[in-house]
Coordinates of N, CA and C in Angstrom, one line a residue:
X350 N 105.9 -53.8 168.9 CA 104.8 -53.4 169.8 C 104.5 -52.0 169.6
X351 N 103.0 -51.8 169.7 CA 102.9 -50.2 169.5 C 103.1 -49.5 170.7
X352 N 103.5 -48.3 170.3 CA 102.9 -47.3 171.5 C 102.0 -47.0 171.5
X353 N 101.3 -46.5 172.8 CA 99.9 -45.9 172.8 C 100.3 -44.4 172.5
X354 N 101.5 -43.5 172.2 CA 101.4 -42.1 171.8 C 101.4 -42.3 171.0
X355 N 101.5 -43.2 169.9 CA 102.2 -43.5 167.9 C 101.1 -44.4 167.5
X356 N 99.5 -44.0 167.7 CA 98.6 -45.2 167.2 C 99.0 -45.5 165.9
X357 N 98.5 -47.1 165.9 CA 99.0 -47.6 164.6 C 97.8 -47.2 163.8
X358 N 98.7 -46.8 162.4 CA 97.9 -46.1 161.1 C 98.3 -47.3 160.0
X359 N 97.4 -47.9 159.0 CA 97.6 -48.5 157.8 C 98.4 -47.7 156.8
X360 N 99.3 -48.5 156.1 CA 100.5 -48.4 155.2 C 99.8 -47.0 154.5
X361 N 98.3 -47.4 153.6 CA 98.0 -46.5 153.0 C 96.3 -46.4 153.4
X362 N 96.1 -45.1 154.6 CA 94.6 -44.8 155.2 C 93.4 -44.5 154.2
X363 N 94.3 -43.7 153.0 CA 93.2 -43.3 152.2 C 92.4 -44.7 151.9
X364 N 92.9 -45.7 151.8 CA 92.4 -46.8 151.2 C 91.2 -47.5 152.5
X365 N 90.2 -47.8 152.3 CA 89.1 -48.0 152.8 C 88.8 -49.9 153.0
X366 N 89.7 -50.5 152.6 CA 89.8 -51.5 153.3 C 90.9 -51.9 154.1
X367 N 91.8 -51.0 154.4 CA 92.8 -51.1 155.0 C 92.9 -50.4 156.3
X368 N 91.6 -49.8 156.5 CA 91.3 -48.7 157.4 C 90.1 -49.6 158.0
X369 N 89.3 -50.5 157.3 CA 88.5 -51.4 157.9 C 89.1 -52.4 158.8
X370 N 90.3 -53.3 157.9 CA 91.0 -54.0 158.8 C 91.6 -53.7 159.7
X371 N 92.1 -52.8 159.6 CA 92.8 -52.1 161.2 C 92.0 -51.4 162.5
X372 N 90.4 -51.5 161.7 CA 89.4 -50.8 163.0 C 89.1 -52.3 163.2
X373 N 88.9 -53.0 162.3 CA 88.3 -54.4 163.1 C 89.5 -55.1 163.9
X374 N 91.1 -55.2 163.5 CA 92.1 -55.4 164.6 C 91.4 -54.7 165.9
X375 N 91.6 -53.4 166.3 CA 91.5 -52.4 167.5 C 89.9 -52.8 168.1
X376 N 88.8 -53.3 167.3 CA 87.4 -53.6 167.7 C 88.0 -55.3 168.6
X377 N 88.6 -56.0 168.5 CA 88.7 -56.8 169.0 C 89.0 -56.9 170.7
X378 N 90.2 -55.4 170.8 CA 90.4 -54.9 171.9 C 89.2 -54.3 172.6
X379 N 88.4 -53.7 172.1 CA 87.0 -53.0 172.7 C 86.4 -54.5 173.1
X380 N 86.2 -55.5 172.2 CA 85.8 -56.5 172.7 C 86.1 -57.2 173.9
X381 N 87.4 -57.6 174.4 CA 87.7 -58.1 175.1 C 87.3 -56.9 176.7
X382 N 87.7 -56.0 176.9 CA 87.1 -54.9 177.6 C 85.8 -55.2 178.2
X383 N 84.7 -55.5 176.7 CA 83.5 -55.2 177.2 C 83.0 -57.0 177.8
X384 N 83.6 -57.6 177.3 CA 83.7 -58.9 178.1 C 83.8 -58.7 179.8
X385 N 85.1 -58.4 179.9 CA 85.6 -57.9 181.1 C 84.9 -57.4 181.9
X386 N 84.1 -56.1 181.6 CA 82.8 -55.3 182.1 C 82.0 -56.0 182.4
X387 N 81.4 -57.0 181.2 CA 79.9 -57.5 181.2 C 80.3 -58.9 182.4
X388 N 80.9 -59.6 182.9 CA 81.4 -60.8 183.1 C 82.1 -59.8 185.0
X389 N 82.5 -59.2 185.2 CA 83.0 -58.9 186.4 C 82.0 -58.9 187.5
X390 N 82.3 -58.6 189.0 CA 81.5 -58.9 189.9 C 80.9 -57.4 190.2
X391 N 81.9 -56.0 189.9 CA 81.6 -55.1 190.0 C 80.3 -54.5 189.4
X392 N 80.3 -54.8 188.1 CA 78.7 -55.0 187.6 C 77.6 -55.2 187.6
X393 N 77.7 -56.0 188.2 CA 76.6 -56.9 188.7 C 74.9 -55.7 189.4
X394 N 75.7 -54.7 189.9 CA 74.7 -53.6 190.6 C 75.1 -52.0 190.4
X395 N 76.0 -52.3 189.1 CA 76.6 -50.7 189.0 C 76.2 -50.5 187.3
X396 N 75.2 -49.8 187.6 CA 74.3 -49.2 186.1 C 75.1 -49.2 185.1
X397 N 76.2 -47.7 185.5 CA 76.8 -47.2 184.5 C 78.4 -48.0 183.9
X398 N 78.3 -48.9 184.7 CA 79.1 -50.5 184.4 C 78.6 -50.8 182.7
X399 N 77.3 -51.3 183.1 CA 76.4 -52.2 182.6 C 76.0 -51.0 181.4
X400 N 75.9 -49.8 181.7 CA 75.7 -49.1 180.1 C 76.8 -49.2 179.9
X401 N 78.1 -49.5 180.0 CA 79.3 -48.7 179.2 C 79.6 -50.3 178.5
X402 N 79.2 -51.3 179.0 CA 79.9 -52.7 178.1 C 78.1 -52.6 177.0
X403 N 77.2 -52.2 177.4 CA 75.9 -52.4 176.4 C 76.5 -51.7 175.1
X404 N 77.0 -50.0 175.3 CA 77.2 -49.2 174.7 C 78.4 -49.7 173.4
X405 N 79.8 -50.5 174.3 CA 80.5 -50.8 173.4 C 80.2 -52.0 172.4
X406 N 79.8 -52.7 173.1 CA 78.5 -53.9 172.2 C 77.8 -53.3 170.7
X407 N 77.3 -52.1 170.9 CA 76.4 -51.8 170.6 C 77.1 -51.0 169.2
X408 N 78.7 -50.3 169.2 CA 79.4 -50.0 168.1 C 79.6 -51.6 167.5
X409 N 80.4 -52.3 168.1 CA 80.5 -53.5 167.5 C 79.4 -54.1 166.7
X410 N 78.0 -54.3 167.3 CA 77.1 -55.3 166.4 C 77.0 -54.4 165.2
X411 N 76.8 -52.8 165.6 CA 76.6 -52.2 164.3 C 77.1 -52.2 162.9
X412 N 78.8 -52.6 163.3 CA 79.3 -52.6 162.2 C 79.5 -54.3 161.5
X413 N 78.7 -55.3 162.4 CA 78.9 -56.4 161.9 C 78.4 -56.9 160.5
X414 N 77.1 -56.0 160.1 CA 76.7 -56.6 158.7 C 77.5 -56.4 157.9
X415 N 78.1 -55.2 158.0 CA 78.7 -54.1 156.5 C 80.1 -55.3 156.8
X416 N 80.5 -55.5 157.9 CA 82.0 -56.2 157.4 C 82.0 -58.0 157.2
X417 N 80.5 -58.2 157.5 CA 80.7 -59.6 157.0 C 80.2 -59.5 155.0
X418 N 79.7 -58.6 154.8 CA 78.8 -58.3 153.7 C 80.5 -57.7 152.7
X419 N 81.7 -57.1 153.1 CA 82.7 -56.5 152.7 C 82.6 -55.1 152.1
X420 N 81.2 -54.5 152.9 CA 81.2 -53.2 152.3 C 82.0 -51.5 152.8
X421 N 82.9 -51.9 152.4 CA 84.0 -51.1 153.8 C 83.4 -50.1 153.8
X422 N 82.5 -49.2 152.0 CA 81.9 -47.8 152.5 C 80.6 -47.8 153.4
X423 N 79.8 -49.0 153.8 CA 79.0 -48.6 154.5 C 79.2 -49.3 156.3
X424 N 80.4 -50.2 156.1 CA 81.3 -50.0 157.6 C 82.0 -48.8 158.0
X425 N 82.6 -48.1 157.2 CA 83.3 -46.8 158.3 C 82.2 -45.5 158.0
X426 N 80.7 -45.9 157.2 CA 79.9 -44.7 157.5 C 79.2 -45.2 158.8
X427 N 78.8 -46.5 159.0 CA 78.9 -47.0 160.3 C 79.3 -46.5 161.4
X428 N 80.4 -46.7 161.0 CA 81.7 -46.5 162.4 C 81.5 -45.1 162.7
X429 N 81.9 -44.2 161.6 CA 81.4 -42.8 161.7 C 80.1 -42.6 162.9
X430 N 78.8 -43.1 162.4 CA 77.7 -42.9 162.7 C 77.8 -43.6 164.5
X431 N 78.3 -44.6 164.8 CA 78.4 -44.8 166.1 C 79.7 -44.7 167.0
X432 N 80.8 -43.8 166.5 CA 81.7 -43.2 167.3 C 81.5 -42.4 168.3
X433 N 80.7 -41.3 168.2 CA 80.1 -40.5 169.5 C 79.9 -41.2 170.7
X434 N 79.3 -42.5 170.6 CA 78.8 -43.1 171.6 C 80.2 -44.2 172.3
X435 N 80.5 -44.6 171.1 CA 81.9 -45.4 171.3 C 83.1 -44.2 172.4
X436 N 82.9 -43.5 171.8 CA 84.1 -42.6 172.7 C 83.2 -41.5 174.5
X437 N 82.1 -41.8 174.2 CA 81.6 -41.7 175.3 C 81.6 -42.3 176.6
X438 N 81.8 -44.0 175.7 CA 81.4 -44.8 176.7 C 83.0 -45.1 177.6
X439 N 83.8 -45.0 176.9 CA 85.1 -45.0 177.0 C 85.6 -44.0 177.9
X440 N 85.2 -42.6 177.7 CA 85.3 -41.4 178.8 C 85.0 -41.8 180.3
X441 N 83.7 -42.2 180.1 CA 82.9 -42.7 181.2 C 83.5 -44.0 182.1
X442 N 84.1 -44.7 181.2 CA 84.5 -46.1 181.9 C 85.8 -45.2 182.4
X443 N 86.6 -44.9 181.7 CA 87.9 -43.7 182.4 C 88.0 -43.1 183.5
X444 N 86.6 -42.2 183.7 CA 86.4 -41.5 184.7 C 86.2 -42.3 185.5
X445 N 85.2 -43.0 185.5 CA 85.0 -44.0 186.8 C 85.8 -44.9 187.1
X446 N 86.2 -45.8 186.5 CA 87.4 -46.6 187.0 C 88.5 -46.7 188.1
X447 N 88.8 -45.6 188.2 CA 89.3 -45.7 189.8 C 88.7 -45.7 190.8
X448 N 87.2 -45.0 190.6 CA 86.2 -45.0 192.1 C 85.5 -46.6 191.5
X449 N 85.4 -47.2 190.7 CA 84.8 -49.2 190.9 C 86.1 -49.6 191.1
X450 N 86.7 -49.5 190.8 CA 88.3 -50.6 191.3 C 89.4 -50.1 190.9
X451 N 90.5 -50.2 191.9 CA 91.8 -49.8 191.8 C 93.0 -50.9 191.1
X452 N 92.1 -52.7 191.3 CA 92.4 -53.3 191.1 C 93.5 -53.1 189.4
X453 N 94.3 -53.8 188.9 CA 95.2 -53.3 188.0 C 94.6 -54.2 186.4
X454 N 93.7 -54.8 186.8 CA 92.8 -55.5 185.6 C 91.8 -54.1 185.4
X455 N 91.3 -53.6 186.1 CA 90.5 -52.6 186.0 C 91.4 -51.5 185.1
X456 N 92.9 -51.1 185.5 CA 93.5 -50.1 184.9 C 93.8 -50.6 183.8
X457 N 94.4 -51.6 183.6 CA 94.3 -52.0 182.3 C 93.2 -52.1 181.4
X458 N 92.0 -52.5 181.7 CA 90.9 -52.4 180.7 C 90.8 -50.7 180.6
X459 N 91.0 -50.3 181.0 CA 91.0 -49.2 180.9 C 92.0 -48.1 179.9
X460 N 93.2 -48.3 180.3 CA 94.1 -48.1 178.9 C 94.4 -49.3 178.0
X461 N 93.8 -49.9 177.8 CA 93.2 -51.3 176.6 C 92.2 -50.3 176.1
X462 N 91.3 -49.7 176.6 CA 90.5 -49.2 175.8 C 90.7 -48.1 175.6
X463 N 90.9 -47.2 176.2 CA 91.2 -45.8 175.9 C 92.2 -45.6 174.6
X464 N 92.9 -46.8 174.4 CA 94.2 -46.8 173.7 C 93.7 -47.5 171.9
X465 N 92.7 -48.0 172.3 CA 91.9 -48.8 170.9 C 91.2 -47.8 170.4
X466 N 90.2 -47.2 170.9 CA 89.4 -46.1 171.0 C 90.2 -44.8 169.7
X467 N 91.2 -44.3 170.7 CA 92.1 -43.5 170.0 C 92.5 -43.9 168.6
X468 N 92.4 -45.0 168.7 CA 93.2 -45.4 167.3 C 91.8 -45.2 166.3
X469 N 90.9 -46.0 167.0 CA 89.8 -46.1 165.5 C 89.1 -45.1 165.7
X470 N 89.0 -43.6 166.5 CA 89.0 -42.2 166.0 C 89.7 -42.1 164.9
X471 N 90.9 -41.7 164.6 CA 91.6 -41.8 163.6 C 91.6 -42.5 162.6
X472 N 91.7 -43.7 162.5 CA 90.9 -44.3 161.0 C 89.7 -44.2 160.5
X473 N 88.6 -43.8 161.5 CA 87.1 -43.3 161.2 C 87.5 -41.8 160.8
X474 N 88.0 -41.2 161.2 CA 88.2 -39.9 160.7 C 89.1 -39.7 159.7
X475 N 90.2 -40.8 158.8 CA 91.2 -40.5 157.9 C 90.4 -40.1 156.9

């Protein structure tokens, strides 16, 4: 099991498919999150809900062509290119999260993502 202080890094980062598979493991986590977001009741009338699961959507589809296509250099220039927003939206869901719900699905989506996030900073940046 990982720790969230010890994100998990590939055997060898330099390598550019091995840094793809392990952002697309950690994108699966974003995924489930932004399910959670888009699918909850608190949503439903809370804007910046509804930007923060569009937002994480929105790194995801980006990198869908390049990883179904196997081009890992133009997936982590990708990933690169929509990180800002990826780690924005993640801040944002952070901060708010205690004032939409204290509920403990809420805190969990919350270090579910904050914790994925982290990691595929770091492989986008190796």
């Amino acid at each position: 099991m990982n720790d969230s202080s010890h994100p998990s890094v590939p055997e060898n980062p330099a390598n550019p498919a091995s840094r793809v598979a392990e952002i697309d493991r950690l994108v699966s986590h974003v995924w489930m999150v932004r399910a959670f977001l888009k699918h909850c009741e608190e949503a439903v009338d809370d804007e910046e809900l509804q930007e923060i699961h569009r937002d994480l959507y929105d790194f995801m589809l980006a990198l869908g062509p390049a990883l179904a296509s196997g081009d890992h250099a133009a997936y982590l220039k990708q990933a690169k290119k929509k990180l800002s927003k990826l780690r924005k939206a993640t801040e944002l869901f952070v901060a708010i999260q205690p004032e939409v719900s204290s509920h403990t699905n809420f805190q969990m989506a919350a270090r579910s993502l904050q914790t994925a996030v982290d990691q595929i900073v770091q492989l986008v940046r190796a």
